[in-house]
Short mmCIF file of C-alpha atoms and ligand atoms in Angstrom, two decimals:
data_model
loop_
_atom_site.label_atom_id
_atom_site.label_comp_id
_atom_site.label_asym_id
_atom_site.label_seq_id
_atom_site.Cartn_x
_atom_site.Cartn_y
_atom_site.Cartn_z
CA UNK A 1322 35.51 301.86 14.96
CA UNK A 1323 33.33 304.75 16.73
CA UNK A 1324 32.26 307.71 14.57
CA UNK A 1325 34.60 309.75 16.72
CA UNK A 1326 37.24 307.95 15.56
CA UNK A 1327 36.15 308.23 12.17
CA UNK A 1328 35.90 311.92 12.38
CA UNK A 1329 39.32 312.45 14.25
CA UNK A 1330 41.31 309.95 11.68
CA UNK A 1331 39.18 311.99 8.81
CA UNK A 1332 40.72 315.46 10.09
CA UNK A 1333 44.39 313.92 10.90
CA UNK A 1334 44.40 312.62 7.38
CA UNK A 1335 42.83 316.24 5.91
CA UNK A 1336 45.58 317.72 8.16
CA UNK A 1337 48.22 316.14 6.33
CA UNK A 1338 46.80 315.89 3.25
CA UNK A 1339 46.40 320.01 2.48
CA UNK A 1340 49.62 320.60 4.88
CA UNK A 1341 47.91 321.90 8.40
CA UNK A 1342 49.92 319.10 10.05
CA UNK A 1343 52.93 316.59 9.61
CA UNK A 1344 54.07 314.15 12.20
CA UNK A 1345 57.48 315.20 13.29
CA UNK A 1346 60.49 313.35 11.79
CA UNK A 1347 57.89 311.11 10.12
CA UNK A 1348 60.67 309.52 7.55
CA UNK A 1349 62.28 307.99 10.60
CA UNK A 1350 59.24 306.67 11.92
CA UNK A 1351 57.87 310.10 14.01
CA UNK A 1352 58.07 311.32 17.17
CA UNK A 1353 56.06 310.33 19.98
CA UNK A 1354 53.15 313.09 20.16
CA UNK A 1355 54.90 316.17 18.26
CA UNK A 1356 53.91 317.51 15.93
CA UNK A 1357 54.99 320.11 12.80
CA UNK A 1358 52.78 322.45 11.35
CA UNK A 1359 52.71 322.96 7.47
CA UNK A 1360 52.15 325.77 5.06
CA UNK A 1361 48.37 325.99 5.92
CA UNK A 1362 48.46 324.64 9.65
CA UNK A 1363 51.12 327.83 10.58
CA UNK A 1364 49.29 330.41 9.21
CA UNK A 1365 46.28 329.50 11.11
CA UNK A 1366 47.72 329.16 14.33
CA UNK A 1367 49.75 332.54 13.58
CA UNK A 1368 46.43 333.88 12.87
CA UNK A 1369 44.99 332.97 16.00
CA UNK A 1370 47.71 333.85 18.35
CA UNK A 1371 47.97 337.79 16.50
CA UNK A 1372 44.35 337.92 17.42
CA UNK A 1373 45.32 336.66 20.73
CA UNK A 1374 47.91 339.18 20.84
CA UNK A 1375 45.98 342.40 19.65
CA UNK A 1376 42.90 341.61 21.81
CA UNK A 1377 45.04 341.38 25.46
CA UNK A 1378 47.71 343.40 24.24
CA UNK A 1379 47.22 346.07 21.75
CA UNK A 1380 43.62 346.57 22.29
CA UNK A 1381 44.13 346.96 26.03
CA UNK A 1382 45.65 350.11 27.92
CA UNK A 1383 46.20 347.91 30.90
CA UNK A 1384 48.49 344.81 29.31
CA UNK A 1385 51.62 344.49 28.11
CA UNK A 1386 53.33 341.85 26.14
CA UNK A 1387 56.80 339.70 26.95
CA UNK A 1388 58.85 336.89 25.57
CA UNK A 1389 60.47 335.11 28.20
CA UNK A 1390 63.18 332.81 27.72
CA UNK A 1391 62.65 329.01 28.09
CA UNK A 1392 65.57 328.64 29.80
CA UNK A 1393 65.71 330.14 33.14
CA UNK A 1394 67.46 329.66 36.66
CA UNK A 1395 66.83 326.42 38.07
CA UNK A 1396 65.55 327.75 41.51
CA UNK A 1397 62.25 329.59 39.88
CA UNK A 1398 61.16 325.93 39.29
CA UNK A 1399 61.92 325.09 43.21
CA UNK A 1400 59.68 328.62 44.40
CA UNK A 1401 56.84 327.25 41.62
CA UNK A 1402 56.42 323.64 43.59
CA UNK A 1403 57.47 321.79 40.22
CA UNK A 1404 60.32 320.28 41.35
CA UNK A 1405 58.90 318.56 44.53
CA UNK A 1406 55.46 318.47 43.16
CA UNK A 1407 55.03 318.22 39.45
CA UNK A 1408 55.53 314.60 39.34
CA UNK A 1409 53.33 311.22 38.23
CA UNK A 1410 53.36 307.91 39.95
CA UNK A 1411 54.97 305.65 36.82
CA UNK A 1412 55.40 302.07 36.86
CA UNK A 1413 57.99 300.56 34.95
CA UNK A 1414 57.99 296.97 32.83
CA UNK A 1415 60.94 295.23 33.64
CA UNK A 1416 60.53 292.60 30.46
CA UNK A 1417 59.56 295.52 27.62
CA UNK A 1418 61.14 298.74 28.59
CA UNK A 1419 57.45 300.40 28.71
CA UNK A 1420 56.70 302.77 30.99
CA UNK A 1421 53.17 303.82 32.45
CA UNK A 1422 50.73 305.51 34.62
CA UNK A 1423 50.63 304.15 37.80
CA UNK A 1424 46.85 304.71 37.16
CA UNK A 1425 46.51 303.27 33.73
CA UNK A 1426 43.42 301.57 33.10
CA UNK A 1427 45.05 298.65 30.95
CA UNK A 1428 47.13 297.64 34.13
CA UNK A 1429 45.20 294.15 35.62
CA UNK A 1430 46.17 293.66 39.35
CA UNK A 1431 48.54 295.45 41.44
CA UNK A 1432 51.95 297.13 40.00
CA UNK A 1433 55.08 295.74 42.35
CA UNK A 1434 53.00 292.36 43.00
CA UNK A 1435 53.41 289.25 41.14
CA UNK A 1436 49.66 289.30 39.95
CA UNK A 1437 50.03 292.45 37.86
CA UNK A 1438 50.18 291.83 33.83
CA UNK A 1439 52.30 294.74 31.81
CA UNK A 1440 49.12 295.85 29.14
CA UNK A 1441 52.11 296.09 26.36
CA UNK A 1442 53.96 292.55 26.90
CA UNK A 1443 51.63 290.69 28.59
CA UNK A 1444 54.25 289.75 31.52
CA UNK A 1445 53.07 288.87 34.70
CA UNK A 1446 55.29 290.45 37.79
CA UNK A 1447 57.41 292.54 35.53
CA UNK A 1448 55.89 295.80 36.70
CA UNK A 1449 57.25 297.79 39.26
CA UNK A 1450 55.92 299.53 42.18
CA UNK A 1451 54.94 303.18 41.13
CA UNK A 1452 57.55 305.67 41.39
CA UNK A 1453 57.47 309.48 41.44
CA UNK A 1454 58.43 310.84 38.02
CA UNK A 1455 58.96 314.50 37.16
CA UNK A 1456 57.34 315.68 34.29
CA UNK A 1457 60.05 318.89 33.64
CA UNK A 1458 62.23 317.77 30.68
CA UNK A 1459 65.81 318.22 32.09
CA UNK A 1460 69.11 319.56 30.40
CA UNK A 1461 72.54 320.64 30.78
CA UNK A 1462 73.76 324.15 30.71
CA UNK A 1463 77.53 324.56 29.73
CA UNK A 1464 80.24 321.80 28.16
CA UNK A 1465 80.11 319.88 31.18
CA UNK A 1466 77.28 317.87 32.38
CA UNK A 1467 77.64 318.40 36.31
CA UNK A 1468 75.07 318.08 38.57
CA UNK A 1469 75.48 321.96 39.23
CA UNK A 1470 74.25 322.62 35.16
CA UNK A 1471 71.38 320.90 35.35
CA UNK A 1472 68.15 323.36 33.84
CA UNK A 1473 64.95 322.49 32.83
CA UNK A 1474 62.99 323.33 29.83
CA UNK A 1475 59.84 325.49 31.22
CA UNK A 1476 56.39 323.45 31.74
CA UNK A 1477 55.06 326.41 31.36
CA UNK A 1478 55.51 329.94 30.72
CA UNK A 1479 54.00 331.98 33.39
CA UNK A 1480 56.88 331.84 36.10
CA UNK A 1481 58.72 334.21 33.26
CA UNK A 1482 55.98 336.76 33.69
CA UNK A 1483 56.23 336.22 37.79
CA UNK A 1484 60.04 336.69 37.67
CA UNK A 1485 59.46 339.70 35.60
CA UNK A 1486 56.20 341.47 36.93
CA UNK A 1487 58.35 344.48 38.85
CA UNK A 1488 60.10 345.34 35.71
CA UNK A 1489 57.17 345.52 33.59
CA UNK A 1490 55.60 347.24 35.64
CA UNK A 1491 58.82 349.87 36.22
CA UNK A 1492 59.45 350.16 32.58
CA UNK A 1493 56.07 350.53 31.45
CA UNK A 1494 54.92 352.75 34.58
CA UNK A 1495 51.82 350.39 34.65
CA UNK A 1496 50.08 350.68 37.98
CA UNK A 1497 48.05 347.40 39.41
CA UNK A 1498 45.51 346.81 37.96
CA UNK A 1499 47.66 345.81 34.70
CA UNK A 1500 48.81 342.25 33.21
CA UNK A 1501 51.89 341.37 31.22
CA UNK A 1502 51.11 338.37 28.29
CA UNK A 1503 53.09 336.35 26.60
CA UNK A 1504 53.20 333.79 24.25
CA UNK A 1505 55.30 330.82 24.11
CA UNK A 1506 56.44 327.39 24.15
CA UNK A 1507 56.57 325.18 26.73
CA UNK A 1508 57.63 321.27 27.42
CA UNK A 1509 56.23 318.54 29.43
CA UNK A 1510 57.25 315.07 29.40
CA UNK A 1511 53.63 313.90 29.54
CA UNK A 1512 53.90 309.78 29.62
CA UNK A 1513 50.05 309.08 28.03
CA UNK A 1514 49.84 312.02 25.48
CA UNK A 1515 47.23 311.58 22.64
CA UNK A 1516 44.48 313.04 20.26
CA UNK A 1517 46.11 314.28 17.81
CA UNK A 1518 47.85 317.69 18.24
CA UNK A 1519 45.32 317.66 21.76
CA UNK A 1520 48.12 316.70 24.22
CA UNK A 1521 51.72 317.00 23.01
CA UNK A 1522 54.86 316.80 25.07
CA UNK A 1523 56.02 320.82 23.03
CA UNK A 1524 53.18 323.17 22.93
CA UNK A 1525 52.65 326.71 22.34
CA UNK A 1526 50.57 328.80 25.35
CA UNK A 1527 48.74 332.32 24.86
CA UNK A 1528 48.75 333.15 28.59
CA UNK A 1529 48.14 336.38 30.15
CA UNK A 1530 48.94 337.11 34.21
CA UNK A 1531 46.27 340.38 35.73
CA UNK A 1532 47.55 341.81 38.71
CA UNK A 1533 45.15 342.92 40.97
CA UNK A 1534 45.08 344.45 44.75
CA UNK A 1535 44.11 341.56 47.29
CA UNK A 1536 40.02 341.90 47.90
CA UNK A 1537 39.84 342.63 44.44
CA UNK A 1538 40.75 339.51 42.66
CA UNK A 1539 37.00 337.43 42.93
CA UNK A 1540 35.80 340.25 41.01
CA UNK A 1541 38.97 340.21 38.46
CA UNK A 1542 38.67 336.22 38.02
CA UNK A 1543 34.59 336.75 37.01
CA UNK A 1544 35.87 339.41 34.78
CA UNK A 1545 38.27 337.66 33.25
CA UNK A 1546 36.37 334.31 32.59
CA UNK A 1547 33.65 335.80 30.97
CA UNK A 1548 35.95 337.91 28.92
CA UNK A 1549 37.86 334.78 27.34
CA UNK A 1550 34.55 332.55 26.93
CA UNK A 1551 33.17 335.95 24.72
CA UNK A 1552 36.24 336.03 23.02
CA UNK A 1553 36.29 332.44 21.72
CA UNK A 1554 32.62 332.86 20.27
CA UNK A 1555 34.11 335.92 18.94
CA UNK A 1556 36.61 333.92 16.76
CA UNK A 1557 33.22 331.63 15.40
CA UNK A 1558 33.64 328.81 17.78
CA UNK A 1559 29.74 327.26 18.28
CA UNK A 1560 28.23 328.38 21.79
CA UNK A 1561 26.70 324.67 21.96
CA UNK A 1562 30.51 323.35 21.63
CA UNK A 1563 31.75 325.48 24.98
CA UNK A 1564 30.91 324.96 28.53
CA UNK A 1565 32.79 325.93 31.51
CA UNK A 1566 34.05 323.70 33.92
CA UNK A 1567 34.76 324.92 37.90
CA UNK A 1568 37.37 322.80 39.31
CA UNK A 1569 36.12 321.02 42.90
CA UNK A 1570 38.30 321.92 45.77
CA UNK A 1571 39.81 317.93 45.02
CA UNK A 1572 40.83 319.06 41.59
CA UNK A 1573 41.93 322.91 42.68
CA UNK A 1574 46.25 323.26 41.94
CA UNK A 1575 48.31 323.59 45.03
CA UNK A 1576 48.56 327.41 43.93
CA UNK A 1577 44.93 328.14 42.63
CA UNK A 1578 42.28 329.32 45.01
CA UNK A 1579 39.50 329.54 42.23
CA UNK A 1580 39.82 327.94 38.76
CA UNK A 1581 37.65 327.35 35.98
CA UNK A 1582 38.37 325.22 32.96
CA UNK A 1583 36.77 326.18 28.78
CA UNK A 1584 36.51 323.05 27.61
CA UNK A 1585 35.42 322.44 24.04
CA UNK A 1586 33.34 319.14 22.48
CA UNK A 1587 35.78 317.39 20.61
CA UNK A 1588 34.80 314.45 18.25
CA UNK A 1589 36.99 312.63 21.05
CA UNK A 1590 34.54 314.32 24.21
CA UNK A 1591 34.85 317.33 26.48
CA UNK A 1592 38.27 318.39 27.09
CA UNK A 1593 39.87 320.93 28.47
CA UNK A 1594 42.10 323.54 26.34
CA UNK A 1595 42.39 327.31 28.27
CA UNK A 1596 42.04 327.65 32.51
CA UNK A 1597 41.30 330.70 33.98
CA UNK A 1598 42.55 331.07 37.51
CA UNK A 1599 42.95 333.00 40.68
CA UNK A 1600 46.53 331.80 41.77
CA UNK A 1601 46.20 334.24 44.61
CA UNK A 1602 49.73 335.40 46.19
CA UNK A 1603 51.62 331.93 45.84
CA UNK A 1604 53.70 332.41 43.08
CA UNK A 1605 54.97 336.04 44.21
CA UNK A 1606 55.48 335.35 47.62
CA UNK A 1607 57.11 332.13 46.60
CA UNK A 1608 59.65 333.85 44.47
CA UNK A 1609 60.22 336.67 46.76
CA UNK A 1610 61.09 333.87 49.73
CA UNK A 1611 63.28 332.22 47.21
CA UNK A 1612 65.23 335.15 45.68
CA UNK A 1613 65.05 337.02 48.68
CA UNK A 1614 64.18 340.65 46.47
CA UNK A 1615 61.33 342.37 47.60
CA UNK A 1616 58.51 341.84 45.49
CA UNK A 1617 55.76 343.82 46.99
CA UNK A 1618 53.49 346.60 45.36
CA UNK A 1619 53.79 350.37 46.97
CA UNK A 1620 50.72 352.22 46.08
CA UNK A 1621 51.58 355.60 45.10
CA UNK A 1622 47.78 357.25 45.85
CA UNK A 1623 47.04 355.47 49.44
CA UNK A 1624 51.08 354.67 50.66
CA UNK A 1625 49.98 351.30 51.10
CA UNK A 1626 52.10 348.13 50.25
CA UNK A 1627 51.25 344.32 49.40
CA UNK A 1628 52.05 341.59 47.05
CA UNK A 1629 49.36 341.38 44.37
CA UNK A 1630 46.99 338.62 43.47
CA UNK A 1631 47.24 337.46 39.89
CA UNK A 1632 44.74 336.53 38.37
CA UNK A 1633 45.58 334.25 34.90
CA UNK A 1634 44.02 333.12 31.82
CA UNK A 1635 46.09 330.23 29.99
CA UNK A 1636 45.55 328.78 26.25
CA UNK A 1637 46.50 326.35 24.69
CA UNK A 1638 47.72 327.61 21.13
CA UNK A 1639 47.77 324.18 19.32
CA UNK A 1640 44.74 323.54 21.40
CA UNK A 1641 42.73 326.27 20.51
CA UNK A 1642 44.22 325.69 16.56
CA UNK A 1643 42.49 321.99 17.18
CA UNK A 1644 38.93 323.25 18.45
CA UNK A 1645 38.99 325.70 15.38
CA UNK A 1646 40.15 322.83 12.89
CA UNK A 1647 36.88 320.77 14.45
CA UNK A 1648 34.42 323.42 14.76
CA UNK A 1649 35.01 324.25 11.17
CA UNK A 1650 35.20 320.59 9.90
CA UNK A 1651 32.26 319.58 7.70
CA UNK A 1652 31.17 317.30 5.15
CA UNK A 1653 28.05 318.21 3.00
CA UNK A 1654 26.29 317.11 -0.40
CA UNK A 1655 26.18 319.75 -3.03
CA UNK A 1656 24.47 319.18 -6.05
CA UNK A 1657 24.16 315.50 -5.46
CA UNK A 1658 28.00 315.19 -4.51
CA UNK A 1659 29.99 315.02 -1.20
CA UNK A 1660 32.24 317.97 -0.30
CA UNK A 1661 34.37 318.48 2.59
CA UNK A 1662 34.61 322.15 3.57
CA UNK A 1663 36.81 323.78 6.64
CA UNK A 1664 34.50 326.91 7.77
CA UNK A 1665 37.19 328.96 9.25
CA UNK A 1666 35.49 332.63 9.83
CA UNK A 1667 37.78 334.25 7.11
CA UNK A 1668 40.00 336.46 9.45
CA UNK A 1669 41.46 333.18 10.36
CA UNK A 1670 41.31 331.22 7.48
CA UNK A 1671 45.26 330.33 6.16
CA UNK A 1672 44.32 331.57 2.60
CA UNK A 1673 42.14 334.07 1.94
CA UNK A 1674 41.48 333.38 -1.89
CA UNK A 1675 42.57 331.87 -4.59
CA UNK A 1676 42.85 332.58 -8.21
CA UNK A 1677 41.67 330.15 -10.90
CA UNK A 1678 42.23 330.75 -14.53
CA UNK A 1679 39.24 328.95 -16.26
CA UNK A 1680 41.51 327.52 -18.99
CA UNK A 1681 45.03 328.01 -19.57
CA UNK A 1682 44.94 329.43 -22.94
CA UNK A 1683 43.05 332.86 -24.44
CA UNK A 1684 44.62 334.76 -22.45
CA UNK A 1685 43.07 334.19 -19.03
CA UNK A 1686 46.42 332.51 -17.49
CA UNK A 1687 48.00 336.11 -17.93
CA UNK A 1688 45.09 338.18 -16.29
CA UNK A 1689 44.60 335.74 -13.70
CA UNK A 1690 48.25 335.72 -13.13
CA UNK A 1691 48.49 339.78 -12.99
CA UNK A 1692 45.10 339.92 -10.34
CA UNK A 1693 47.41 336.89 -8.28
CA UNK A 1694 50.53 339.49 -8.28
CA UNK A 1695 48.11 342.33 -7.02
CA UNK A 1696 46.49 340.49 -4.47
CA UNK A 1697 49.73 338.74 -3.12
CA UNK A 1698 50.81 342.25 -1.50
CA UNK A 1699 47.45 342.71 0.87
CA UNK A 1700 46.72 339.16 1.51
CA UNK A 1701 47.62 335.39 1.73
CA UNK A 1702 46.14 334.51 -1.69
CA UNK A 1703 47.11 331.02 -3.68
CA UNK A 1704 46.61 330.21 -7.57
CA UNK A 1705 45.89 327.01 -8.93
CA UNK A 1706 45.68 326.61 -12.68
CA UNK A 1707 45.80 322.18 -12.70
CA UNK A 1708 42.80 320.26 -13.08
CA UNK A 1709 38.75 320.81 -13.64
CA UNK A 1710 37.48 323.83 -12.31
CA UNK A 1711 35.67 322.00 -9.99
CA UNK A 1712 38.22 320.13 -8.45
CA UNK A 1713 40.51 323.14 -7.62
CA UNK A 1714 37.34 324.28 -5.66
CA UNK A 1715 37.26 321.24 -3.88
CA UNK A 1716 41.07 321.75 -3.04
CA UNK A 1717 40.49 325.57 -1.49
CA UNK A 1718 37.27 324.38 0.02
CA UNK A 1719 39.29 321.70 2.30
CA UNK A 1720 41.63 324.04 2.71
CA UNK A 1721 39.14 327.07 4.24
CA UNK A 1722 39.82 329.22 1.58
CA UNK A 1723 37.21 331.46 1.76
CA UNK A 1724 37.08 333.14 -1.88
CA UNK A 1725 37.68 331.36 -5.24
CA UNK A 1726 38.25 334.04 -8.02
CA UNK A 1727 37.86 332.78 -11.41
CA UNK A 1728 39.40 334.29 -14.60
CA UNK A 1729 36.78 333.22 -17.47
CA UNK A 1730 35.95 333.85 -21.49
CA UNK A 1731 34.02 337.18 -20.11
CA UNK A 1732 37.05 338.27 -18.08
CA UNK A 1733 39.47 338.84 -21.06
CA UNK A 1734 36.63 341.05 -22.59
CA UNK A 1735 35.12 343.43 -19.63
CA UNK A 1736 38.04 343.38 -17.01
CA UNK A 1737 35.29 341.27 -14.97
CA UNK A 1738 35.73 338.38 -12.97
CA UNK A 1739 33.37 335.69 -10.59
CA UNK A 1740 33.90 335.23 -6.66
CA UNK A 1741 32.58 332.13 -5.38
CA UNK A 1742 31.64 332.31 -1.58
CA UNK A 1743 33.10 328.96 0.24
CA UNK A 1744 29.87 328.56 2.45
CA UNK A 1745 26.58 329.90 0.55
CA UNK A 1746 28.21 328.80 -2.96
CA UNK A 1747 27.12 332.40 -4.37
CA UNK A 1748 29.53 333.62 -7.28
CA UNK A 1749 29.37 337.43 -7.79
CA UNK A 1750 30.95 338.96 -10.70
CA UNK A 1751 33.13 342.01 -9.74
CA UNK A 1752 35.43 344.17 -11.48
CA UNK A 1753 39.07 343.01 -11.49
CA UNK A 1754 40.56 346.92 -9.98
CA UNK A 1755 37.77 346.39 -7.27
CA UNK A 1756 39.21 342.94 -5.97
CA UNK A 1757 41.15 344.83 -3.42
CA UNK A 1758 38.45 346.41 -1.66
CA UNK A 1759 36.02 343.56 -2.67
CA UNK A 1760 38.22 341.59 -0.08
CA UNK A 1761 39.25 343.85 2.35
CA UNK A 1762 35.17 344.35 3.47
CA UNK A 1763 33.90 340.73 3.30
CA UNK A 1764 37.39 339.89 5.43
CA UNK A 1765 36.28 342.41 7.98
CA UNK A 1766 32.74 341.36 8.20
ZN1 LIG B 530 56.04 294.69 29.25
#
């Protein structure tokens, strides 16, 4: 087994262990790739989308937010390309039922001749010859299931914005430049998913569409890349662990003009989990060909009119929840024993403290449990009065708590009480009524 392997299977057992992440419907057996997310894992990805959400949306004059339906009308996906084009050559095995990419590197000899040898069943000649397969999980609208019902769930959520960019932008009396983001799930029925929560057939995407007048947009896109790569190191993410990636005209989408990838060092390699691209006028003028409504911009300074560019930033939210789970994954020796610490920056961290009474007699389970009642109403705070004092900092240190507040002998007699730091192990002693505040700065800092 590689050490990458070792690390990964090490953080999907963590995952499950402290509740970040469950395989879904794992009593019958799971899923294939999807995933739930437990007490812990949903409070850090909620964490990370609201700071999402207040940096592009509340911090910013120039953005609005929206929430989309998944469901929408089936022609938006014809104007988008993904019916014709969002497909992957498959090959079927006609002995086992298993289906693959055309491309798969497991495949020996040629799919559709008699030499090829299914990498599941070990056949030879059972594979077909590859066959276009659309990736758009499909569904019926109404009791009957008619051809003329047939929706799709949305493989991704941007066409909402695109559908929606003239009333935003009546409603709000935004003028271009201004973006609308939203955040969402969408579906694709991906045939090789993998790594973990990495690629997942239901995922959650932080994406944000800029409008921008045409001449404008290279200077936009720059703006806009650099923004998101400063806002990732915001969040604690290691420089060292984020590089860009500029797609080659070969690897450019049929609607891009100009895209760059932020791709992260997982423990599995360099991967890809937000895009930043200029999509130019394709999916506007696509839509307004399509629905036949007018979709162009009139300039109310200069008279002028034109379909904007758009300009678009797109995250992955269970991605981005994965690169924070690795980047704050360690294991270290302290005091001659082996700990294994999640180093969330504490604005994201799931639980922000925990309360420990030393020993649950003397009073200290009642004070502890009166500073846990106080604390409960300003932050996500956990108590945990089973087992050695050590080992319930263990717990909260694999969970990312940052803050372990301990209720000792002293505490009953001054009102007093320790802090242990998750990261430099320091334990300050700091009056119980000052808790509040005590929190509230080393949260903001
Ligand atoms: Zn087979």
């Amino acid at each position: 087994m590689s050490s990458a392997d070792n690390v990964m299977d090490k953080l999907v057992s963590l995952a499950k262990r402290r509740g970040f992440v469950f395989q879904s419907s794992e009593i019958y057996g799971g899923l294939g790739s999807v995933w739930d997310y437990g007490p812990l894992g949903v409070e850090l990805k909620k964490n990370i989308k609201e700071r999402w959400w207040r940096s592009m949306v509340h911090a910013r004059e120039d953005i609005e937010g929206l929430d989309a339906a998944i469901l929408m009308h089936p022609k938006v996906w014809e104007a988008s390309g993904h019916i014709a084009g969002f497909t992957d050559p498959l090959v079927d095995c006609k002995h086992c039922k298993n289906r693959f990419r055309a491309d798969d590197p497991r495949i020996k000899g040629t799919p559709g001749q008699p030499d090829a040898q299914c990498p599941v069943c070990g056949t030879k000649g059972s594979l077909t010859a590859p066959r276009q397969f659309n990736l758009m999980f499909k569904t019926f609208m109404g009791p009957v299931e008619e051809q003329a019902a047939v929706i799709f769930l949305r493989p991704e959520t941007a066409q909402g914005i695109y559908v929606n960019y003239l009333n935003v932008l009546q409603s709000s009396r935004q003028k271009i430049p201004f973006g609308i983001a939203q955040i969402g799930k969408a579906f694709r029925n991906e045939i090789t998913p993998g790594n973990f929560t990495f690629r997942t057939r239901e995922f959650e995407q932080m994406e944000m569409q800029f409008f921008v007048k045409p001449g404008t947009d290279g200077e936009w896109f720059e703006r806009w890349r650099d923004e998101r790569m400063r806002w990732l190191v915001e969040l604690g993410i290691r420089p060292e662990k984020l590089r860009f990636h500029q797609h080659t005209p070969q690897e450019l989408a049929h609607y891009a003009k100009e895209a760059y990838d932020i791709e992260y060092e997982f423990p599995f390699g360099w991967h890809e989990f937000e895009g930043i691209h200029n999509r130019s006028d394709f999916d506007l003028s696509r839509h307004q060909q399509f629905s036949g409504k007018k979709l162009d911009y009139l300039d109310a300074g200069t008279n002028e009119r034109y379909l904007p560019y758009v300009i678009e930033t797109s995250a992955g939210a269970d991605r981005t929840a994965l690169v924070v789970l690795c980047d704050a994954y360690a294991e270290e020796e302290v005091a001659g024993e082996k700990r294994v610490v999640l180093r969330f920056q504490p604005s994201l961290a799931p639980l922000k403290a925990a309360v420990f009474p030393l020993v649950n007699k003397d009073g200290m389970p009642e004070l502890a449990r009166r500073l846990y009642d106080g604390l409960r109403r300003h932050f996500n705070v956990f108590y945990d009065d089973g087992g050695s004092i050590g080992r319930r900092y263990r717990r909260q240190d694999e969970a990312g708590t940052p803050f372990g507040i301990t209720v000792d002998g002293q505490s009953t007699q001054d009102q007093t009480v320790t802090v242990r730091d998750r990261d430099t192990l320091k334990q300050d002693r700091v009056a119980a009524d000052r808790l509040v505040d005590y929190l509230v700065q080393k949260l903001a800092g």
